């Protein structure tokens, strides 16, 4: 699904795309459907996307690093173990936060990543040029890059993705158990319940690996949710109107703060940062943006007029530029900011 | 919102609709927007819908019973306390399971109930003719009537509506608390999280009353969810693949069993049941249907050819007719079943 979508997206943008799969029949299918141009790894490839289940990423990534000279990235939902297992300046963990209920090439969609967040997890060892290339490709696929450490990524997706998934399944399971006794129950399941349990309709096969690879963050997240539900139970059982309203108001305000997708150009500013002569700079700047909640709508590395030194060009929401400028100055950068017209 | 939608739906179907409100300005607004034909209660009204917050239903319903001769129903989300407090053969609790993010007359929509489930909660004391009238109106508004005891209704909506609502709020609250520390978190909130927390964006004001009126069922439901999440946590913490897959598979199967909305006519059969000479028959038959999971697509009471005795005519899914026939025969009814063409 994700590999096919990346392939279609890049082919549509003029790239030559080769692909391989443990299942030879799928390679044939991808060729026939014109998802890829040719079979097999290309030793001269600029980038290789490893789109395999999380447990198989490390081995496949190491093989790609061995057989190609370009950068290698992956698309799995858990990043910590992968980043530890694949220690190369040319490997950068990735997680495009987009998907579909469909599976395999049937669901492949060149526009799957439009407006989606694409997390990348560079390390201090990451090669700057590789990160700049990955950033440009992620932007080109229409996604918003968010740079995080692998550990931070895993803790956050546990909260916004893995725990909600297990919760949807549990809500559905609780309802289902009562439905055996009370056939009317499922007829009463209206829009809200359907929305909340939709993700439980996906295929379970990928989830055990995700849960075990991200075990401690998920257990921590489940504990926090169970504690929060216990507090909610107390407020209901004690008829504590003030506390109950406080919880619900906090949730409502938080929901209203979920970032809107798709920022209009007139709300954006361009931030140009001369790239100083030290490695890891792009990783540091992009991670700083993520820490400050500054969304990077576009990332580009341009050569400056002065010669071989480069300039990192970022598009950010205008209302966040002062915050971002403060952070950049504090880290020793010299940003120049101008509003887009 | 709900009262305005009922008014618009009935006016659009040729009814004369009068309405009143504690807020006189709202009555004026409803008149100006042509949501109602006239202000005030009509002593000769055939039906009165009490659309007020759950705590205020009993008093408003008693006033309507006193000032009108027709049947009275309500639309609140909790039924037990209301049905106990308003003891009249002309009062039937109701709960249309439809809504909108909008509030008040701005969100009023004559088609709000199309395809929605509308629970009614008759008691042994309920007048048959009143229930038949309510059933016909619910059908006319495009909804599917499900008859349940008030206690059963409250236990089931706790599971499929109230607990999911509190869970969405708690998921959002847990995420929000971490977002203060990690600004990137909310950027990672993709489609699944947005779906699961959508209902937490609604106005909290109505929820304390719902929670307190349906306190014991909600506490029971929260306990079941907390227990289920604890089991999920154990499966993750112990890396118990078999158990985790079992939970997720059960949820997936349950989700797939959620009844589809809108059954096509060629899948329906007509069930005609002569109405014997005893009261409470419509309530008993419709509750039996709900208990057996048999969906009633249409309910009508017709006078039989023999004279003043009536016939209850129900439309049910063809694949459920044998089950329903068995239940009806066991209760002493003599149903005649024919497929719609």
XYZ file of C-alpha atoms in Angstrom:
682
model
C 0.000 0.000 0.000
C 2.529 2.633 1.144
C 5.372 1.411 -1.110
C 3.060 1.383 -4.120
C 1.795 4.872 -3.276
C 5.353 6.231 -3.017
C 6.228 4.562 -6.324
C 3.167 5.984 -8.102
C 3.744 9.417 -6.561
C 7.388 9.540 -7.672
C 6.725 8.112 -11.149
C 4.038 10.739 -11.623
C 6.663 13.371 -10.808
C 9.084 12.073 -13.415
C 11.242 9.722 -11.345
C 12.500 6.372 -12.602
C 11.284 3.863 -10.014
C 12.532 0.311 -9.493
C 11.115 -2.088 -6.951
C 11.453 -5.504 -5.440
C 9.436 -7.691 -3.079
C 9.848 -11.005 -1.285
C 6.816 -12.063 -3.331
C 7.854 -12.255 -6.994
C 4.233 -12.240 -8.147
C 3.769 -8.822 -6.607
C 6.766 -7.471 -8.540
C 5.173 -8.767 -11.754
C 1.862 -7.177 -10.772
C 3.578 -3.852 -10.011
C 5.275 -3.930 -13.418
C 2.019 -4.770 -15.202
C 0.142 -2.021 -13.405
C 2.991 0.386 -14.226
C 3.557 1.128 -10.529
C 7.304 0.584 -11.118
C 9.486 0.990 -14.209
C 11.729 -2.005 -13.591
C 12.319 -4.830 -11.104
C 15.180 -5.094 -8.635
C 17.387 -2.680 -6.700
C 19.287 -0.053 -8.712
C 22.871 0.328 -7.348
C 22.856 3.996 -8.411
C 19.484 4.860 -6.881
C 19.211 8.249 -5.227
C 16.786 6.954 -2.595
C 15.403 3.587 -1.525
C 12.121 3.314 0.420
C 11.880 0.180 2.565
C 8.152 -0.524 2.854
C 7.963 -3.794 4.784
C 6.472 -4.795 8.168
C 8.252 -3.188 11.104
C 10.047 -6.380 12.173
C 11.610 -6.813 8.726
C 12.774 -3.217 8.225
C 16.286 -3.459 9.700
C 17.382 -6.386 7.544
C 15.874 -4.947 4.350
C 17.382 -1.517 5.060
C 20.851 -2.994 5.619
C 20.541 -4.896 2.338
C 19.550 -1.708 0.514
C 22.506 0.186 2.059
C 24.824 -2.583 0.915
C 23.557 -2.713 -2.669
C 22.966 0.974 -3.376
C 24.936 4.182 -2.898
C 21.995 6.521 -2.226
C 20.052 7.225 0.912
C 17.728 4.648 2.442
C 14.557 5.338 4.415
C 11.599 3.310 5.652
C 7.895 3.875 6.323
C 7.218 1.765 9.443
C 5.101 3.003 12.373
C 7.778 2.400 15.037
C 11.183 4.022 14.717
C 13.314 3.392 17.833
C 14.375 -0.209 17.191
C 14.915 0.472 13.476
C 17.163 3.483 14.020
C 19.215 1.556 16.580
C 19.517 -1.513 14.328
C 20.467 0.379 11.159
C 23.403 2.572 12.037
C 24.410 4.400 8.867
C 24.712 8.106 7.941
C 22.779 7.211 4.772
C 19.787 5.722 6.645
C 17.002 7.989 7.944
C 13.923 6.525 9.606
C 10.606 7.739 8.225
C 6.887 7.421 8.962
C 4.333 8.891 6.581
C 1.178 9.272 8.673
C -1.285 8.400 5.949
C -3.034 5.241 4.935
C -6.246 3.738 3.738
C -8.648 0.923 4.572
C -7.495 -0.790 1.372
C -4.544 -3.145 1.213
C -1.659 -3.671 -1.206
C -1.471 -2.268 -4.702
C -5.281 -2.024 -4.866
C -5.101 0.876 -2.451
C -1.955 2.493 -3.873
C -2.583 6.178 -4.551
C -0.052 8.737 -5.822
C -1.810 11.434 -3.758
C -1.945 9.458 -0.509
C 0.530 11.812 1.168
C -0.962 15.137 0.120
C -1.374 17.197 3.269
C -0.212 14.333 5.514
C 2.507 14.584 8.125
C 5.655 12.626 7.270
C 7.889 12.109 10.288
C 11.615 11.679 9.719
C 13.971 10.646 12.519
C 17.538 11.751 11.825
C 20.314 11.098 14.352
C 23.489 13.101 15.060
C 25.250 10.746 12.611
C 22.826 11.474 9.756
C 24.372 12.830 6.572
C 23.124 16.370 5.844
C 22.870 15.904 2.090
C 20.782 12.735 2.570
C 18.397 14.541 4.925
C 18.083 17.459 2.495
C 17.244 15.019 -0.316
C 14.662 13.210 1.800
C 13.119 16.535 2.871
C 12.803 17.653 -0.734
C 11.167 14.366 -1.797
C 8.740 14.398 1.125
C 7.745 17.975 0.194
C 7.445 16.951 -3.437
C 5.034 14.161 -2.479
C 2.848 16.847 -0.886
C 3.559 15.907 2.726
C 4.616 18.085 5.665
C 7.910 16.910 7.116
C 8.204 16.768 10.896
C 11.663 15.871 12.243
C 11.795 14.116 15.611
C 14.130 11.807 17.448
C 13.056 8.184 17.057
C 12.249 7.935 20.786
C 10.080 11.068 20.711
C 8.274 9.798 17.609
C 7.508 6.481 19.275
C 6.197 8.103 22.454
C 3.956 10.498 20.502
C 2.502 7.963 18.039
C 1.719 5.704 20.986
C -0.562 8.513 22.241
C -2.151 9.613 18.953
C -2.180 6.363 16.999
C -1.392 3.102 18.770
C -3.369 3.614 21.993
C -6.385 5.039 20.087
C -6.308 1.967 17.838
C -6.328 -0.423 20.805
C -9.054 1.702 22.416
C -11.266 1.519 19.333
C -10.848 -2.251 19.357
C -11.681 -2.431 23.064
C -14.785 -0.235 22.727
C -15.947 -2.472 19.894
C -15.168 -5.603 21.905
C -17.104 -4.356 24.951
C -20.096 -3.514 22.739
C -19.825 -6.787 20.850
C -19.886 -8.840 24.049
C -23.098 -7.145 25.128
C -24.551 -7.492 21.633
C -24.611 -11.267 21.964
C -27.073 -10.864 24.808
C -28.895 -7.790 23.494
C -29.347 -7.939 19.749
C -30.722 -4.379 19.727
C -27.414 -2.931 20.898
C -25.697 -2.724 17.536
C -28.764 -1.095 15.976
C -28.275 1.754 18.431
C -24.683 2.334 17.317
C -24.990 5.721 15.672
C -22.497 8.017 13.955
C -20.250 8.741 16.939
C -19.746 5.074 17.735
C -19.137 4.276 14.079
C -16.525 7.028 13.818
C -14.797 5.853 16.981
C -14.556 2.214 15.965
C -13.777 2.674 12.259
C -10.068 1.983 12.703
C -10.931 -1.295 14.445
C -12.178 -2.574 11.087
C -8.635 -2.734 9.693
C -6.692 -5.959 9.336
C -5.164 -6.926 12.714
C -2.078 -8.683 11.294
C 0.311 -5.712 11.484
C -0.613 -4.751 15.048
C 1.162 -7.314 17.240
C 4.548 -6.294 15.806
C 3.780 -2.596 16.232
C 2.633 -3.210 19.818
C 5.685 -5.230 20.737
C 8.221 -2.952 19.005
C 6.698 0.076 20.740
C 5.746 -1.833 23.877
C 6.843 0.510 26.644
C 5.382 3.686 25.090
C 2.074 1.904 24.430
C 1.889 0.490 27.960
C 2.594 3.979 29.324
C -0.098 5.435 27.056
C -2.645 2.778 28.045
C -1.885 3.431 31.712
C -2.499 7.153 31.194
C -5.789 6.459 29.422
C -6.934 3.973 32.074
C -6.080 6.542 34.757
C -7.983 9.252 32.852
C -11.026 6.996 32.481
C -10.829 6.217 36.189
C -10.943 9.958 36.928
C -13.916 10.294 34.573
C -15.628 7.385 36.363
C -15.105 9.090 39.728
C -16.575 12.363 38.432
C -19.651 10.493 37.129
C -20.059 8.287 40.217
C -19.759 11.292 42.561
C -21.953 13.465 40.317
C -19.125 16.020 40.348
C -20.432 18.502 37.785
C -17.491 20.916 38.062
C -14.852 18.258 37.486
C -16.776 16.583 34.666
C -17.236 19.911 32.862
C -13.540 20.671 33.369
C -12.548 17.385 31.706
C -14.950 17.881 28.814
C -13.947 21.516 28.303
C -10.274 20.552 28.247
C -10.999 17.915 25.615
C -13.080 20.321 23.556
C -10.369 22.988 23.629
C -7.701 20.418 22.750
C -9.771 19.143 19.843
C -10.188 22.705 18.560
C -6.380 23.061 18.668
C -5.739 20.138 16.311
C -3.734 21.771 13.531
C -5.711 22.429 10.386
C -4.431 20.698 7.302
C -3.397 22.832 4.361
C -2.215 26.334 5.177
C -2.866 29.013 2.570
C 0.156 30.652 0.925
C -0.767 34.143 2.151
C -0.316 32.915 5.717
C 3.223 31.694 5.090
C 6.637 33.253 5.498
C 9.953 32.199 4.045
C 12.803 31.574 6.474
C 16.269 31.523 4.868
C 19.102 30.188 7.024
C 22.689 30.200 5.771
C 24.091 26.721 6.377
C 27.128 27.028 8.614
C 30.088 24.741 8.194
C 29.071 22.021 10.615
C 27.245 18.705 10.136
C 23.807 17.837 11.485
C 22.470 21.344 10.902
C 19.365 20.411 8.907
C 18.416 17.784 11.484
C 18.872 20.284 14.303
C 16.815 23.010 12.626
C 13.965 20.710 11.608
C 13.830 19.108 15.063
C 13.801 22.549 16.661
C 10.815 23.428 14.466
C 8.991 20.285 15.621
C 9.779 21.014 19.273
C 8.404 24.542 18.930
C 5.287 23.344 17.095
C 6.353 25.202 13.956
C 5.052 23.491 10.853
C 7.414 23.305 7.884
C 5.312 23.598 4.744
C 8.320 23.298 2.481
C 11.996 22.534 2.874
C 14.619 23.278 0.274
C 18.400 23.535 0.223
C 19.709 26.095 -2.248
C 23.246 27.062 -3.092
C 23.921 30.603 -2.001
C 25.200 33.290 -4.326
C 28.560 33.270 -2.538
C 29.567 29.889 -3.909
C 29.601 26.434 -2.385
C 27.905 27.307 0.901
C 24.198 26.545 1.003
C 21.026 28.145 2.300
C 18.228 26.224 3.979
C 14.879 27.659 2.859
C 11.813 26.824 4.953
C 8.189 27.880 4.625
C 6.467 28.371 7.981
C 3.213 29.873 9.201
C 3.664 33.631 9.579
C 2.211 33.685 13.095
C 4.948 31.302 14.251
C 7.922 33.089 12.723
C 8.875 35.160 15.790
C 8.860 32.074 17.993
C 10.947 30.179 15.453
C 13.344 33.098 14.993
C 13.915 33.219 18.740
C 14.771 29.524 18.827
C 17.074 29.775 15.814
C 18.946 32.784 17.222
C 19.352 30.969 20.540
C 21.019 28.097 18.695
C 23.398 30.415 16.845
C 21.653 30.576 13.450
C 21.135 33.781 11.461
C 17.707 33.481 9.872
C 16.270 35.971 7.362
C 12.487 36.054 7.279
C 10.136 37.445 4.633
C 6.392 37.089 4.128
C 5.154 35.349 1.017
C 2.887 37.534 -1.101
C -31.884 21.336 17.215
C -33.981 18.163 17.551
C -37.266 19.951 18.236
C -36.729 22.206 15.227
C -35.887 19.232 13.035
C -39.052 17.392 14.096
C -41.094 20.532 13.422
C -39.586 21.061 9.970
C -39.940 17.358 9.141
C -43.623 17.297 10.118
C -44.478 20.634 8.460
C -42.871 19.345 5.266
C -45.204 16.345 5.459
C -48.287 18.504 5.766
C -48.754 18.692 9.535
C -49.845 21.808 11.380
C -47.097 22.425 13.947
C -47.283 24.625 17.052
C -44.409 25.204 19.430
C -43.369 26.874 22.623
C -40.103 27.493 24.468
C -38.980 28.891 27.827
C -37.178 31.488 25.699
C -39.808 33.650 23.991
C -37.248 35.006 21.495
C -36.730 31.496 20.205
C -40.475 31.086 19.582
C -40.414 34.312 17.571
C -37.383 33.086 15.646
C -39.078 29.746 14.933
C -42.157 31.561 13.643
C -40.071 33.892 11.457
C -38.098 30.999 10.015
C -41.365 29.136 9.421
C -40.229 26.228 11.581
C -43.621 26.335 13.326
C -47.052 27.505 12.164
C -48.122 29.046 15.462
C -46.930 29.624 19.013
C -48.153 27.814 22.110
C -49.578 24.390 22.957
C -52.622 23.247 20.996
C -55.119 21.480 23.355
C -56.256 19.275 20.456
C -52.785 18.296 19.269
C -52.374 14.706 18.140
C -48.798 14.547 19.428
C -46.485 16.755 21.486
C -42.696 16.388 21.304
C -40.897 17.544 24.443
C -37.418 18.578 23.274
C -35.731 19.953 26.381
C -32.649 18.943 28.418
C -33.065 15.601 30.171
C -33.518 17.102 33.651
C -36.434 19.260 32.469
C -38.317 16.566 30.529
C -40.589 15.251 33.293
C -42.034 18.624 34.225
C -42.530 19.720 30.603
C -44.118 16.373 29.702
C -46.556 16.551 32.617
C -47.537 20.063 31.556
C -48.131 18.889 27.985
C -50.256 15.962 29.238
C -52.313 18.378 31.307
C -52.920 20.883 28.504
C -53.406 18.555 25.529
C -55.443 15.446 24.835
C -53.012 13.746 22.421
C -49.956 11.634 23.056
C -46.763 13.118 24.468
C -43.229 11.943 23.781
C -39.717 13.284 24.369
C -36.320 13.101 22.673
C -33.854 12.953 25.594
C -30.858 10.588 25.698
C -31.770 8.980 29.028
C -35.142 7.301 29.494
C -35.362 5.531 32.864
C -35.945 8.526 35.164
C -38.312 10.157 32.655
C -40.516 7.087 32.250
C -40.719 6.662 36.030
C -41.502 10.345 36.598
C -44.176 10.653 33.900
C -46.675 7.908 34.543
C -49.385 8.226 31.899
C -50.754 5.859 29.229
C -50.450 8.822 26.833
C -46.713 9.374 27.467
C -44.114 7.323 25.583
C -40.394 7.987 26.036
C -38.422 8.452 22.831
C -34.839 8.940 21.712
C -34.039 9.683 18.065
C -30.383 8.679 17.663
C -29.425 11.436 15.287
C -27.831 14.816 15.711
C -25.385 17.278 14.320
C -22.417 19.374 15.426
C -24.645 22.424 14.984
C -26.843 23.828 17.706
C -30.365 25.215 17.882
C -32.471 26.202 14.908
C -29.326 26.779 12.823
C -28.844 23.039 12.688
C -32.513 22.102 12.311
C -32.949 19.764 9.349
C -36.196 18.104 8.206
C -34.178 15.075 7.037
C -32.148 14.661 10.223
C -33.896 11.382 11.061
C -33.721 9.700 7.664
C -32.219 6.256 8.219
C -31.619 6.920 11.925
C -32.754 4.666 14.749
C -35.520 6.136 16.898
C -35.886 4.311 20.185
C -39.283 4.326 21.878
C -39.780 3.022 25.398
C -43.369 1.951 26.032
C -44.416 0.443 29.361
C -47.140 -2.097 30.139
C -49.412 0.880 30.842
C -48.853 2.500 27.427
C -51.946 3.086 25.346
C -51.863 0.984 22.147
C -53.364 3.662 19.926
C -50.786 6.215 21.127
C -47.931 3.812 20.395
C -49.342 3.070 16.936
C -49.543 6.814 16.216
C -45.976 7.406 17.403
C -44.722 4.455 15.333
C -46.396 5.823 12.214
C -44.922 9.304 12.740
C -41.432 7.941 13.401
C -41.677 5.920 10.186
C -42.956 8.954 8.349
C -39.932 10.969 9.476
C -37.770 8.313 7.816
C -36.467 6.730 11.022
C -36.368 3.083 12.076
C -38.288 2.516 15.300
C -36.701 0.278 17.918
C -38.868 -0.456 20.970
C -37.044 -1.165 24.232
C -37.765 -0.905 27.911
C -36.371 2.337 29.340
C -33.857 0.395 31.468
C -32.591 -1.571 28.490
C -32.295 1.595 26.419
C -30.238 3.290 29.107
C -27.880 0.332 29.522
C -27.313 0.057 25.767
C -26.784 3.759 25.024
C -24.301 3.864 27.893
C -22.239 1.326 25.906
C -22.637 2.738 22.391
C -22.971 6.452 23.098
C -22.224 7.765 26.588
C -19.074 5.770 27.371
C -17.645 6.341 23.857
C -18.242 10.068 24.327
C -16.382 10.135 27.653
C -13.643 7.991 26.097
C -13.174 10.387 23.177
C -12.859 13.221 25.675
C -10.344 11.257 27.749
C -8.217 10.311 24.718
C -8.186 13.963 23.724
C -7.334 15.024 27.271
C -4.426 12.572 27.531
C -3.063 13.785 24.178
C -3.621 17.416 25.099
C -1.690 17.086 28.346
C 1.317 15.707 26.476
C 0.935 18.353 23.770
C 1.797 21.086 26.257
C 5.201 19.492 26.626
C 5.598 18.251 23.060
C 4.211 20.700 20.551
C 4.767 18.213 17.720
C 2.224 15.781 19.161
C -0.905 17.334 17.729
C 0.687 17.573 14.286
C 0.957 13.786 14.348
C -2.754 13.361 15.000
C -3.879 11.784 11.749
C -7.262 10.613 10.464
C -7.870 7.832 12.984
C -7.289 10.104 15.957
C -9.417 12.835 14.425
C -12.269 10.381 13.832
C -12.038 9.079 17.381
C -12.089 12.469 19.051
C -14.612 14.230 16.784
C -17.470 13.835 19.270
C -15.309 15.462 21.955
C -15.624 18.722 20.010
C -19.312 19.064 20.900
C -20.588 21.439 23.545
C -20.100 19.886 27.022
C -23.113 21.557 28.666
C -25.597 18.717 28.122
C -23.264 15.972 29.360
C -23.281 16.332 33.150
C -27.072 15.801 33.235
C -26.862 12.820 30.902
C -24.060 11.321 33.009
C -25.882 11.792 36.283
C -29.292 10.634 35.014
C -27.699 7.495 33.541
C -25.056 7.224 36.234
C -25.096 3.534 37.087
C -25.128 2.289 33.480
C -22.274 4.648 32.562
C -20.193 3.635 35.569
C -20.770 -0.031 34.655
C -19.797 0.702 31.049
C -16.655 2.606 32.064
C -15.674 -0.259 34.350
C -16.057 -2.730 31.474
C -13.945 -0.522 29.204
C -11.258 -0.017 31.851
C -11.166 -3.781 32.401
C -10.907 -4.396 28.640
C -8.081 -1.872 28.311
C -6.327 -3.558 31.241
C -6.538 -6.878 29.383
C -5.170 -5.179 26.271
C -2.335 -3.710 28.337
C -1.478 -7.152 29.701
C -1.389 -8.642 26.197
C 0.963 -5.859 25.025
C 3.170 -5.959 28.133
C 3.490 -9.745 27.942
C 3.922 -9.684 24.146
C 1.060 -12.185 23.972
C 0.516 -12.318 20.217
C -2.297 -14.884 20.336
C -4.379 -12.957 22.842
C -3.772 -9.609 21.142
C -4.833 -10.999 17.773
C -7.907 -12.562 19.396
C -8.982 -9.182 20.812
C -8.380 -7.376 17.519
C -10.121 -10.063 15.475
C -13.143 -9.944 17.778
C -13.317 -6.172 17.346
C -12.941 -6.428 13.590
C -15.713 -9.026 13.328
C -17.964 -6.974 15.604
C -17.353 -3.844 13.547
C -18.260 -5.752 10.372
C -21.533 -6.774 12.039
C -22.713 -3.204 12.620
C -26.060 -3.147 10.820
C -26.014 -1.427 7.480
C -28.292 1.569 7.161
C -30.992 1.496 4.522
C -32.286 -1.925 3.509
C -33.508 -2.279 -0.063
C -37.172 -3.096 -0.622
C -36.448 -6.384 -2.393
C -34.871 -7.679 0.821
C -37.985 -6.953 2.882
C -40.993 -9.014 3.855
C -44.350 -7.905 5.183
C -45.499 -9.392 8.471
C -49.235 -9.004 9.182
C -50.362 -9.754 12.711
C -54.050 -9.648 13.664
C -54.325 -7.537 16.817
C -55.897 -9.668 19.526
C -58.205 -8.205 22.078
C -55.654 -7.313 24.756
C -53.729 -4.115 25.527
C -49.969 -3.624 25.209
C -49.758 -5.776 22.111
C -47.884 -3.294 19.888
C -45.349 -2.654 22.629
C -44.832 -6.375 23.160
C -44.382 -7.145 19.462
C -42.024 -4.249 18.794
C -39.937 -5.037 21.876
C -39.777 -8.686 20.831
C -38.435 -7.523 17.456
C -35.740 -5.450 19.176
C -34.781 -8.356 21.461
C -34.408 -10.667 18.466
C -32.420 -8.083 16.497
C -35.190 -7.812 13.920
C -35.271 -4.383 12.345
C -38.707 -2.872 11.719
C -38.483 -0.819 8.533
C -42.077 0.244 8.733
C -44.908 -0.030 11.236
C -48.564 0.486 10.417
C -51.848 -0.340 12.069
C -54.667 -1.100 9.593
C -58.266 -1.964 10.215
C -58.984 -5.488 9.097
C -61.724 -6.393 6.664
C -63.717 -8.075 9.444
C -64.606 -4.823 11.135
C -63.250 -3.020 14.142
C -60.365 -5.397 14.872
C -56.997 -4.191 13.545
C -53.937 -5.657 11.887
C -50.388 -4.679 12.747
C -48.311 -4.533 9.561
C -44.542 -4.596 9.880
C -41.779 -4.589 7.277
C -38.773 -6.705 8.278
C -35.655 -8.016 6.552
C -36.541 -11.249 4.771
C -33.611 -13.157 6.256
C -34.949 -12.491 9.763
C -38.561 -13.483 9.152
C -38.269 -17.111 10.314
C -36.627 -16.032 13.554
C -39.302 -13.396 14.109
C -42.107 -15.812 13.214
C -40.793 -18.271 15.806
C -40.802 -15.602 18.482
C -44.292 -14.371 17.552
C -45.764 -17.885 17.559
C -44.184 -18.551 20.947
C -45.990 -15.482 22.315
C -49.331 -16.597 20.889
C -49.513 -14.371 17.804
C -50.608 -15.585 14.374
C -48.394 -13.776 11.866
C -48.832 -13.975 8.086
C -45.641 -13.302 6.137
C -45.179 -12.378 2.488
C -42.135 -11.117 0.564
C -42.265 -7.665 -0.975
C -41.746 -7.678 -4.718
